[in-house]
C-alpha cells in the first residue's frame, strides 16, 4: 500500500509532460509537469550546493509560491528532511524550532526579518536568501540528482497539550500514498482537476491537501497566497481568472463567503461556480445549517472529511453520501482505516475517544532528545484526542475534544503553549487560556491572567504587545481578562469550562 513518491513523480511527469502542474497565482504563468520535474532537480542541486544531504534537515521560511514548492520537491529528491516555518513566525518561534530540529541548511525569502537570518547563523546553520520572482533566478542549471538512498521526510511544528515544542515526522512515501488512496475514494478527481492552493505551505493543508493530492491525480494546483480577510471580495473572481474547478475550504472560508454572498454575484462568477466539481471541507467540523446554506447559495457540493495531521484522512463524505449527513457528522471511515471508540474520559458522559489504525500514520513526534516517539496502543491504534461515535448511517459524528487545543480558522492553537508563554511575563503570576465560540473563526480563546501583586489592568496592553511579538498571529488571544482566582477542582486543577462560562456571562467580548 506504500508507493514510491519519486518513482511516481517521474512517471507522472513523463505521462503529463506538457500539461500544467503548478500555476502562479499572481500572473497565471503555467509550469508544466516536465518543467516542474526539471526545475525541482535544479532545486535539489541548489540545496546540495548549500551543503544539504540525505537525512539532513532544511528549515524553510518562504511564503506560498512556486519557489516554495520546488524547494520542497528538491529536498525530497535529496532524501533530506523538510522543516518549514510560516513566514510570520516570531523570532522566538524560529529559535525554538531551530533548537529542536537542528537543521543543516536554512533558506529564507529576501523579505525575511534580518534578525531571523542572524539567529540561524549564530546557531551554526548554513543560511541563504532567495528573491521570489517569475524568473526563478536562484535556480542553478544542473543534471538530475542521483537517486537518494532513503526517502525524504517532512517535519511540522506542534506543541500538543504540554506546550513543549515537538515536531511531527512524516515519511514522504507514506504521505504520498495516503493522498493516492484518498483520491481513489473520489472519482471526480482526475488529470483535469485544478485546485486553488490558498492554504499555507508551511502546514499539511498547503503541502499535502493542496499540493501532493492534486499532483497524485495527475492534475495541477494554483500557488496562491494563504486565504485572509482581504481575500473574500476577490475570491470568486480569482476562481474565474485561474479556471479553478476544485476547492478546498476550512469552515472560516465557507462562513465568510456566505456572509458576503450578495456582494459577490455577477454573470461570470455564476458561470464559474457552475464549473466547480466540488469543494472539500476540513480541519474542523462545521454545523449542518451552514453546510446546507453554502450548497444552496453557491450550487457547489461540499464534501466534508476528518483527519488529524498525525493520521491524515480517516473519514470522508462522497458526492453521494453527503446526503446522509447529520449535525456533527464528517463522513464514513475510509476503506483502509480501522476506527474504534476507546475509554470515555467521563464515565457519566456518552462520547468516547476516537482511536484510529491506518497504514499512513506519521512516523511519530521528534522530541528534544532527537528520538522519534510514536504513541500507539499495544495493538497499533492512535488515540486521537477527539470524542465521537458512529451514527445509524455509518458516519462519524464528532462530539468534542479531550485535548487542550482549539482549531482557529483552520489552524491548531495549543492553549498550553499560550499559558506557558504568558507566565514568563514578569507581571503574570498564572495564566489560563479557555476556548470561546467565534462567529468567524468558529473557535477562538480568551486568556485569563492572575497578575502579580502590585500590578493592575494597566499592565494588559504591554502583555498583549509582548504576546504579539512572541507568537505567530493566529495564536494571538482574542481577549485578555484579569482574574484574582480561578475555579478549581479539589486537586487544584482549573475548571476551564466553568471559567469559560463565567467569562462569557460576565465579560463584554466583542
Short mmCIF file of N, CA and C in Angstrom, two decimals, residues 39-203:
data_model
loop_
_atom_site.label_atom_id
_atom_site.label_comp_id
_atom_site.label_asym_id
_atom_site.label_seq_id
_atom_site.Cartn_x
_atom_site.Cartn_y
_atom_site.Cartn_z
N UNK A 39 12.90 21.55 -12.96
CA UNK A 39 13.22 22.65 -12.03
C UNK A 39 13.42 22.13 -10.61
N UNK A 40 12.68 21.11 -10.22
CA UNK A 40 12.89 20.57 -8.87
C UNK A 40 14.22 19.82 -8.79
N UNK A 41 14.70 19.26 -9.91
CA UNK A 41 16.07 18.73 -9.95
C UNK A 41 17.07 19.85 -9.68
N UNK A 42 16.82 21.00 -10.29
CA UNK A 42 17.71 22.14 -10.08
C UNK A 42 17.64 22.64 -8.64
N UNK A 43 16.44 22.60 -8.06
CA UNK A 43 16.30 22.99 -6.66
C UNK A 43 17.10 22.04 -5.76
N UNK A 44 17.09 20.75 -6.10
CA UNK A 44 17.90 19.79 -5.34
C UNK A 44 19.39 20.14 -5.45
N UNK A 45 19.83 20.52 -6.66
CA UNK A 45 21.23 20.90 -6.84
C UNK A 45 21.56 22.16 -6.04
N UNK A 46 20.62 23.10 -6.00
CA UNK A 46 20.82 24.33 -5.22
C UNK A 46 21.02 23.99 -3.74
N UNK A 47 20.17 23.14 -3.22
CA UNK A 47 20.26 22.77 -1.80
C UNK A 47 21.53 21.97 -1.52
N UNK A 48 21.89 21.08 -2.44
CA UNK A 48 23.13 20.32 -2.25
C UNK A 48 24.33 21.25 -2.24
N UNK A 49 24.28 22.30 -3.06
CA UNK A 49 25.35 23.28 -3.07
C UNK A 49 25.49 24.05 -1.77
N UNK A 50 24.39 24.14 -1.01
CA UNK A 50 24.43 24.79 0.30
C UNK A 50 24.90 23.84 1.39
N UNK A 51 25.07 22.56 1.02
CA UNK A 51 25.57 21.58 1.99
C UNK A 51 24.54 20.60 2.50
N UNK A 52 23.33 20.60 1.93
CA UNK A 52 22.28 19.69 2.40
C UNK A 52 22.44 18.32 1.77
N UNK A 53 22.40 17.28 2.59
CA UNK A 53 22.50 15.92 2.10
C UNK A 53 21.39 15.05 2.64
N UNK A 54 21.38 13.79 2.23
CA UNK A 54 20.35 12.84 2.66
C UNK A 54 20.32 12.75 4.18
N UNK A 55 19.11 12.79 4.73
CA UNK A 55 18.94 12.67 6.18
C UNK A 55 19.17 13.96 6.94
N UNK A 56 19.67 15.01 6.26
CA UNK A 56 19.87 16.29 6.93
C UNK A 56 18.64 17.18 6.75
N UNK A 57 18.55 18.21 7.59
CA UNK A 57 17.30 18.97 7.65
C UNK A 57 17.44 20.37 7.07
N UNK A 58 16.37 20.76 6.37
CA UNK A 58 16.25 22.08 5.79
C UNK A 58 15.14 22.84 6.50
N UNK A 59 15.45 24.01 7.04
CA UNK A 59 14.43 24.93 7.52
C UNK A 59 14.13 25.92 6.40
N UNK A 60 12.87 26.09 6.09
CA UNK A 60 12.45 26.99 5.03
C UNK A 60 11.48 28.02 5.59
N UNK A 61 11.74 29.29 5.33
CA UNK A 61 10.79 30.34 5.68
C UNK A 61 10.56 31.18 4.43
N UNK A 62 9.67 30.65 3.58
CA UNK A 62 9.36 31.24 2.28
C UNK A 62 7.84 31.22 2.13
N UNK A 63 7.22 32.32 1.71
CA UNK A 63 5.76 32.32 1.57
C UNK A 63 5.28 31.41 0.44
N UNK A 64 3.98 31.15 0.42
CA UNK A 64 3.38 30.34 -0.64
C UNK A 64 3.84 30.84 -2.01
N UNK A 65 4.37 29.95 -2.81
CA UNK A 65 4.90 30.33 -4.12
C UNK A 65 5.33 29.08 -4.86
N UNK A 66 5.55 29.23 -6.16
CA UNK A 66 6.14 28.15 -6.93
C UNK A 66 7.51 27.81 -6.36
N UNK A 67 8.28 28.82 -5.96
CA UNK A 67 9.62 28.61 -5.39
C UNK A 67 9.55 27.70 -4.16
N UNK A 68 8.60 27.98 -3.28
CA UNK A 68 8.46 27.20 -2.05
C UNK A 68 8.24 25.72 -2.37
N UNK A 69 7.34 25.43 -3.30
CA UNK A 69 7.04 24.03 -3.59
C UNK A 69 8.20 23.35 -4.31
N UNK A 70 8.92 24.07 -5.17
CA UNK A 70 10.09 23.49 -5.82
C UNK A 70 11.16 23.12 -4.80
N UNK A 71 11.35 23.96 -3.78
CA UNK A 71 12.33 23.65 -2.74
C UNK A 71 11.90 22.43 -1.93
N UNK A 72 10.61 22.30 -1.71
CA UNK A 72 10.10 21.08 -1.05
C UNK A 72 10.42 19.85 -1.89
N UNK A 73 10.11 19.89 -3.19
CA UNK A 73 10.39 18.74 -4.05
C UNK A 73 11.89 18.47 -4.14
N UNK A 74 12.70 19.54 -4.24
CA UNK A 74 14.14 19.36 -4.29
C UNK A 74 14.68 18.70 -3.04
N UNK A 75 14.13 19.07 -1.89
CA UNK A 75 14.53 18.45 -0.63
C UNK A 75 14.21 16.96 -0.64
N UNK A 76 13.02 16.60 -1.13
CA UNK A 76 12.64 15.20 -1.20
C UNK A 76 13.54 14.42 -2.17
N UNK A 77 13.96 15.06 -3.25
CA UNK A 77 14.82 14.39 -4.24
C UNK A 77 16.23 14.14 -3.70
N UNK A 78 16.60 14.84 -2.65
CA UNK A 78 17.89 14.58 -1.98
C UNK A 78 17.76 13.54 -0.87
N UNK A 79 16.52 13.15 -0.56
CA UNK A 79 16.32 12.28 0.60
C UNK A 79 16.55 13.01 1.91
N UNK A 80 16.36 14.33 1.89
CA UNK A 80 16.57 15.16 3.08
C UNK A 80 15.26 15.37 3.82
N UNK A 81 15.27 16.21 4.84
CA UNK A 81 14.09 16.42 5.69
C UNK A 81 13.70 17.89 5.65
N UNK A 82 12.44 18.14 5.33
CA UNK A 82 11.90 19.47 5.09
C UNK A 82 11.17 19.95 6.33
N UNK A 83 11.63 21.06 6.92
CA UNK A 83 11.08 21.54 8.19
C UNK A 83 10.68 23.00 8.04
N UNK A 84 9.52 23.29 7.42
CA UNK A 84 9.14 24.67 7.13
C UNK A 84 8.64 25.43 8.35
N UNK A 85 8.75 26.76 8.25
CA UNK A 85 8.16 27.67 9.23
C UNK A 85 7.30 28.68 8.49
N UNK A 86 6.20 29.12 9.09
CA UNK A 86 5.40 30.16 8.43
C UNK A 86 6.20 31.45 8.32
N UNK A 87 6.01 32.21 7.25
CA UNK A 87 6.76 33.47 7.07
C UNK A 87 6.60 34.43 8.23
N UNK A 88 5.44 34.38 8.92
CA UNK A 88 5.17 35.33 10.00
C UNK A 88 5.62 34.81 11.36
N UNK A 89 6.35 33.68 11.40
CA UNK A 89 6.81 33.15 12.69
C UNK A 89 7.67 34.17 13.42
N UNK A 90 7.50 34.24 14.73
CA UNK A 90 8.27 35.20 15.53
C UNK A 90 9.71 34.70 15.68
N UNK A 91 10.59 35.59 16.10
CA UNK A 91 11.99 35.22 16.32
C UNK A 91 12.09 34.14 17.39
N UNK A 92 11.27 34.25 18.43
CA UNK A 92 11.27 33.21 19.47
C UNK A 92 10.92 31.85 18.91
N UNK A 93 9.90 31.81 18.03
CA UNK A 93 9.48 30.54 17.43
C UNK A 93 10.55 29.99 16.49
N UNK A 94 11.23 30.86 15.76
CA UNK A 94 12.32 30.42 14.89
C UNK A 94 13.43 29.78 15.72
N UNK A 95 13.80 30.42 16.81
CA UNK A 95 14.88 29.91 17.65
C UNK A 95 14.51 28.56 18.27
N UNK A 96 13.27 28.43 18.77
CA UNK A 96 12.88 27.16 19.40
C UNK A 96 12.81 26.04 18.37
N UNK A 97 12.32 26.35 17.17
CA UNK A 97 12.24 25.34 16.11
C UNK A 97 13.65 24.91 15.69
N UNK A 98 14.56 25.86 15.57
CA UNK A 98 15.94 25.56 15.18
C UNK A 98 16.60 24.68 16.23
N UNK A 99 16.37 24.99 17.50
CA UNK A 99 16.96 24.18 18.57
C UNK A 99 16.41 22.76 18.56
N UNK A 100 15.15 22.60 18.15
CA UNK A 100 14.54 21.27 18.15
C UNK A 100 14.99 20.44 16.95
N UNK A 101 14.92 20.99 15.74
CA UNK A 101 15.15 20.17 14.55
C UNK A 101 16.62 20.15 14.12
N UNK A 102 17.42 21.08 14.62
CA UNK A 102 18.86 21.11 14.34
C UNK A 102 19.15 21.01 12.84
N UNK A 103 18.74 22.02 12.08
CA UNK A 103 18.89 21.94 10.63
C UNK A 103 20.34 22.10 10.18
N UNK A 104 20.64 21.56 9.03
CA UNK A 104 21.94 21.78 8.38
C UNK A 104 21.91 23.05 7.56
N UNK A 105 20.76 23.33 6.92
CA UNK A 105 20.63 24.44 5.98
C UNK A 105 19.32 25.17 6.26
N UNK A 106 19.31 26.47 6.03
CA UNK A 106 18.09 27.27 6.07
C UNK A 106 18.02 28.13 4.83
N UNK A 107 16.83 28.22 4.24
CA UNK A 107 16.60 29.10 3.10
C UNK A 107 15.47 30.04 3.47
N UNK A 108 15.71 31.33 3.31
CA UNK A 108 14.75 32.35 3.66
C UNK A 108 14.41 33.18 2.43
N UNK A 109 13.19 33.71 2.40
CA UNK A 109 12.87 34.72 1.39
C UNK A 109 13.63 35.99 1.73
N UNK A 110 13.94 36.79 0.70
CA UNK A 110 14.70 38.01 0.95
C UNK A 110 13.90 39.04 1.76
N UNK A 111 12.61 38.79 1.93
CA UNK A 111 11.77 39.67 2.75
C UNK A 111 11.78 39.28 4.23
N UNK A 112 12.51 38.22 4.59
CA UNK A 112 12.53 37.76 5.99
C UNK A 112 13.18 38.81 6.89
N UNK A 113 12.79 38.81 8.13
CA UNK A 113 13.37 39.73 9.12
C UNK A 113 14.85 39.43 9.27
N UNK A 114 15.74 40.41 9.16
CA UNK A 114 17.18 40.16 9.24
C UNK A 114 17.60 39.41 10.51
N UNK A 115 16.91 39.67 11.63
CA UNK A 115 17.27 39.01 12.88
C UNK A 115 17.09 37.49 12.79
N UNK A 116 16.19 37.02 11.92
CA UNK A 116 15.99 35.58 11.76
C UNK A 116 17.24 34.94 11.15
N UNK A 117 17.74 35.55 10.07
CA UNK A 117 18.96 35.02 9.44
C UNK A 117 20.13 35.06 10.41
N UNK A 118 20.22 36.12 11.18
CA UNK A 118 21.31 36.24 12.14
C UNK A 118 21.23 35.15 13.20
N UNK A 119 20.01 34.88 13.70
CA UNK A 119 19.84 33.84 14.72
C UNK A 119 20.20 32.46 14.17
N UNK A 120 19.83 32.19 12.92
CA UNK A 120 20.15 30.90 12.32
C UNK A 120 21.65 30.74 12.14
N UNK A 121 22.31 31.78 11.70
CA UNK A 121 23.77 31.70 11.51
C UNK A 121 24.47 31.51 12.86
N UNK A 122 23.98 32.21 13.89
CA UNK A 122 24.56 32.05 15.23
C UNK A 122 24.41 30.62 15.73
N UNK A 123 23.35 29.93 15.27
CA UNK A 123 23.14 28.54 15.66
C UNK A 123 23.94 27.57 14.80
N UNK A 124 24.75 28.10 13.89
CA UNK A 124 25.60 27.24 13.07
C UNK A 124 24.92 26.68 11.83
N UNK A 125 23.83 27.30 11.41
CA UNK A 125 23.07 26.82 10.26
C UNK A 125 23.53 27.56 9.00
N UNK A 126 23.85 26.84 7.94
CA UNK A 126 24.19 27.46 6.67
C UNK A 126 22.93 28.12 6.11
N UNK A 127 22.94 29.43 5.97
CA UNK A 127 21.73 30.19 5.67
C UNK A 127 21.86 30.94 4.36
N UNK A 128 20.83 30.84 3.52
CA UNK A 128 20.81 31.53 2.24
C UNK A 128 19.49 32.26 2.09
N UNK A 129 19.48 33.28 1.25
CA UNK A 129 18.28 34.07 0.98
C UNK A 129 18.00 34.03 -0.52
N UNK A 130 16.72 33.91 -0.88
CA UNK A 130 16.35 33.91 -2.30
C UNK A 130 15.33 35.01 -2.56
N UNK A 131 15.39 35.54 -3.75
CA UNK A 131 14.42 36.55 -4.18
C UNK A 131 13.35 35.87 -4.99
N UNK A 132 12.11 35.99 -4.55
CA UNK A 132 11.00 35.35 -5.24
C UNK A 132 10.66 36.15 -6.49
N UNK A 133 10.79 35.53 -7.64
CA UNK A 133 10.50 36.21 -8.91
C UNK A 133 10.15 35.16 -9.94
N UNK A 134 9.43 35.59 -10.96
CA UNK A 134 8.98 34.68 -12.01
C UNK A 134 10.14 33.97 -12.68
N UNK A 135 11.31 34.62 -12.73
CA UNK A 135 12.46 34.07 -13.44
C UNK A 135 13.10 32.89 -12.72
N UNK A 136 12.81 32.71 -11.42
CA UNK A 136 13.45 31.66 -10.62
C UNK A 136 14.97 31.73 -10.75
N UNK A 137 15.49 32.95 -10.66
CA UNK A 137 16.91 33.17 -10.93
C UNK A 137 17.82 32.47 -9.94
N UNK A 138 17.32 32.10 -8.78
CA UNK A 138 18.16 31.42 -7.78
C UNK A 138 18.46 29.98 -8.17
N UNK A 139 17.72 29.43 -9.13
CA UNK A 139 17.93 28.03 -9.53
C UNK A 139 19.17 27.90 -10.41
N UNK A 140 20.07 26.96 -10.10
CA UNK A 140 21.20 26.71 -10.99
C UNK A 140 20.80 25.74 -12.10
N UNK A 141 21.56 25.72 -13.18
CA UNK A 141 21.42 24.66 -14.18
C UNK A 141 22.18 23.45 -13.67
N UNK A 142 21.56 22.30 -13.70
CA UNK A 142 22.20 21.11 -13.11
C UNK A 142 21.64 19.85 -13.72
N UNK A 143 22.38 18.79 -13.59
CA UNK A 143 21.92 17.48 -14.03
C UNK A 143 20.95 16.90 -13.00
N UNK A 144 20.27 15.84 -13.40
CA UNK A 144 19.35 15.17 -12.50
C UNK A 144 20.12 14.60 -11.30
N UNK A 145 19.63 14.83 -10.08
CA UNK A 145 20.36 14.30 -8.91
C UNK A 145 20.33 12.78 -8.87
N UNK A 146 21.33 12.22 -8.21
CA UNK A 146 21.36 10.77 -8.04
C UNK A 146 20.21 10.33 -7.15
N UNK A 147 19.75 9.13 -7.38
CA UNK A 147 18.66 8.58 -6.57
C UNK A 147 19.10 8.50 -5.10
N UNK A 148 18.35 9.11 -4.18
CA UNK A 148 18.76 9.06 -2.77
C UNK A 148 18.65 7.65 -2.21
N UNK A 149 19.40 7.41 -1.16
CA UNK A 149 19.39 6.08 -0.54
C UNK A 149 18.26 5.93 0.47
N UNK A 150 17.54 7.00 0.75
CA UNK A 150 16.43 6.94 1.70
C UNK A 150 15.36 7.92 1.26
N UNK A 151 14.13 7.70 1.73
CA UNK A 151 13.02 8.59 1.40
C UNK A 151 13.15 9.90 2.16
N UNK A 152 12.67 10.97 1.55
CA UNK A 152 12.64 12.25 2.24
C UNK A 152 11.60 12.25 3.34
N UNK A 153 11.71 13.24 4.21
CA UNK A 153 10.77 13.37 5.32
C UNK A 153 10.32 14.81 5.45
N UNK A 154 9.19 14.97 6.10
CA UNK A 154 8.60 16.27 6.38
C UNK A 154 8.44 16.42 7.88
N UNK A 155 8.87 17.55 8.44
CA UNK A 155 8.72 17.82 9.87
C UNK A 155 7.86 19.07 10.04
N UNK A 156 6.80 18.94 10.81
CA UNK A 156 5.90 20.06 11.05
C UNK A 156 5.77 20.32 12.55
N UNK A 157 5.69 21.59 12.90
CA UNK A 157 5.70 22.00 14.30
C UNK A 157 4.37 21.70 14.98
N UNK A 158 4.45 21.24 16.20
CA UNK A 158 3.28 21.09 17.06
C UNK A 158 3.72 21.27 18.49
N UNK A 159 2.80 21.70 19.34
CA UNK A 159 3.10 21.82 20.76
C UNK A 159 2.25 20.88 21.60
N UNK A 160 1.20 20.33 21.00
CA UNK A 160 0.35 19.41 21.74
C UNK A 160 -0.25 20.06 22.97
N UNK A 161 -0.52 19.27 23.97
CA UNK A 161 -1.17 19.78 25.18
C UNK A 161 -0.16 20.21 26.24
N UNK A 162 1.13 19.93 26.03
CA UNK A 162 2.12 20.23 27.05
C UNK A 162 2.71 21.61 26.89
N UNK A 163 2.60 22.21 25.71
CA UNK A 163 3.22 23.49 25.44
C UNK A 163 4.68 23.37 25.06
N UNK A 164 5.26 22.18 25.18
CA UNK A 164 6.65 21.98 24.79
C UNK A 164 6.72 21.74 23.28
N UNK A 165 7.66 22.39 22.59
CA UNK A 165 7.73 22.21 21.13
C UNK A 165 8.08 20.77 20.76
N UNK A 166 7.37 20.26 19.77
CA UNK A 166 7.64 18.95 19.19
C UNK A 166 7.48 19.08 17.69
N UNK A 167 8.00 18.11 16.98
CA UNK A 167 7.83 18.07 15.54
C UNK A 167 7.17 16.76 15.17
N UNK A 168 6.11 16.84 14.34
CA UNK A 168 5.54 15.64 13.74
C UNK A 168 6.41 15.25 12.56
N UNK A 169 6.76 13.98 12.46
CA UNK A 169 7.65 13.50 11.41
C UNK A 169 6.87 12.61 10.45
N UNK A 170 6.94 12.94 9.16
CA UNK A 170 6.21 12.21 8.12
C UNK A 170 7.19 11.64 7.10
N UNK A 171 6.97 10.41 6.69
CA UNK A 171 7.71 9.81 5.59
C UNK A 171 7.02 10.21 4.29
N UNK A 172 7.76 10.71 3.31
CA UNK A 172 7.14 11.23 2.09
C UNK A 172 6.43 10.13 1.31
N UNK A 173 6.97 8.92 1.29
CA UNK A 173 6.31 7.83 0.56
C UNK A 173 4.97 7.50 1.20
N UNK A 174 4.94 7.48 2.52
CA UNK A 174 3.69 7.18 3.22
C UNK A 174 2.67 8.30 3.04
N UNK A 175 3.13 9.55 3.09
CA UNK A 175 2.23 10.69 2.91
C UNK A 175 1.65 10.70 1.50
N UNK A 176 2.50 10.50 0.52
CA UNK A 176 2.07 10.44 -0.88
C UNK A 176 1.05 9.32 -1.08
N UNK A 177 1.32 8.18 -0.46
CA UNK A 177 0.42 7.03 -0.60
C UNK A 177 -0.94 7.32 0.02
N UNK A 178 -0.94 8.07 1.11
CA UNK A 178 -2.20 8.46 1.73
C UNK A 178 -3.02 9.31 0.76
N UNK A 179 -2.38 10.26 0.10
CA UNK A 179 -3.08 11.09 -0.88
C UNK A 179 -3.61 10.28 -2.03
N UNK A 180 -2.81 9.32 -2.52
CA UNK A 180 -3.25 8.46 -3.63
C UNK A 180 -4.46 7.63 -3.23
N UNK A 181 -4.45 7.10 -1.99
CA UNK A 181 -5.57 6.31 -1.51
C UNK A 181 -6.82 7.17 -1.35
N UNK A 182 -6.66 8.40 -0.88
CA UNK A 182 -7.78 9.33 -0.74
C UNK A 182 -8.42 9.61 -2.10
N UNK A 183 -7.59 9.74 -3.12
CA UNK A 183 -8.11 10.01 -4.47
C UNK A 183 -9.02 8.89 -4.96
N UNK A 184 -8.67 7.66 -4.63
CA UNK A 184 -9.47 6.52 -5.10
C UNK A 184 -10.87 6.54 -4.52
N UNK A 185 -11.08 7.30 -3.47
CA UNK A 185 -12.40 7.40 -2.84
C UNK A 185 -13.26 8.46 -3.53
N UNK A 186 -12.66 9.26 -4.43
CA UNK A 186 -13.37 10.39 -5.03
C UNK A 186 -13.16 10.37 -6.55
N UNK A 187 -14.15 9.85 -7.28
CA UNK A 187 -13.96 9.64 -8.71
C UNK A 187 -14.04 10.91 -9.54
N UNK A 188 -14.32 12.06 -8.93
CA UNK A 188 -14.35 13.31 -9.69
C UNK A 188 -12.97 13.97 -9.76
N UNK A 189 -11.95 13.35 -9.14
CA UNK A 189 -10.60 13.89 -9.17
C UNK A 189 -9.78 13.15 -10.21
N UNK A 190 -9.33 13.87 -11.23
CA UNK A 190 -8.56 13.27 -12.32
C UNK A 190 -7.54 14.28 -12.83
N UNK A 191 -6.93 13.98 -13.99
CA UNK A 191 -5.86 14.82 -14.51
C UNK A 191 -6.33 16.20 -14.95
N UNK A 192 -7.64 16.40 -15.05
CA UNK A 192 -8.16 17.73 -15.39
C UNK A 192 -8.51 18.56 -14.15
N UNK A 193 -8.30 18.00 -12.97
CA UNK A 193 -8.62 18.72 -11.74
C UNK A 193 -7.63 19.87 -11.55
N UNK A 194 -8.16 21.05 -11.21
CA UNK A 194 -7.32 22.22 -10.95
C UNK A 194 -7.74 22.81 -9.61
N UNK A 195 -6.83 22.73 -8.63
CA UNK A 195 -7.10 23.16 -7.26
C UNK A 195 -6.55 24.56 -7.03
N UNK A 196 -7.20 25.31 -6.15
CA UNK A 196 -6.69 26.59 -5.69
C UNK A 196 -5.97 26.36 -4.36
N UNK A 197 -4.65 26.49 -4.38
CA UNK A 197 -3.86 26.25 -3.17
C UNK A 197 -3.72 27.56 -2.40
N UNK A 198 -4.69 27.82 -1.55
CA UNK A 198 -4.70 29.05 -0.76
C UNK A 198 -4.62 28.76 0.74
N UNK A 199 -4.00 27.62 1.09
CA UNK A 199 -3.68 27.30 2.47
C UNK A 199 -2.16 27.31 2.63
N UNK A 200 -1.64 27.59 3.82
CA UNK A 200 -0.19 27.77 3.97
C UNK A 200 0.60 26.51 3.63
N UNK A 201 1.67 26.68 2.85
CA UNK A 201 2.55 25.57 2.51
C UNK A 201 3.49 25.21 3.65
N UNK A 202 3.43 25.94 4.74
CA UNK A 202 4.21 25.58 5.92
C UNK A 202 3.46 24.58 6.80
N UNK A 203 2.28 24.15 6.35
CA UNK A 203 1.46 23.16 7.05
C UNK A 203 0.99 22.11 6.04
#
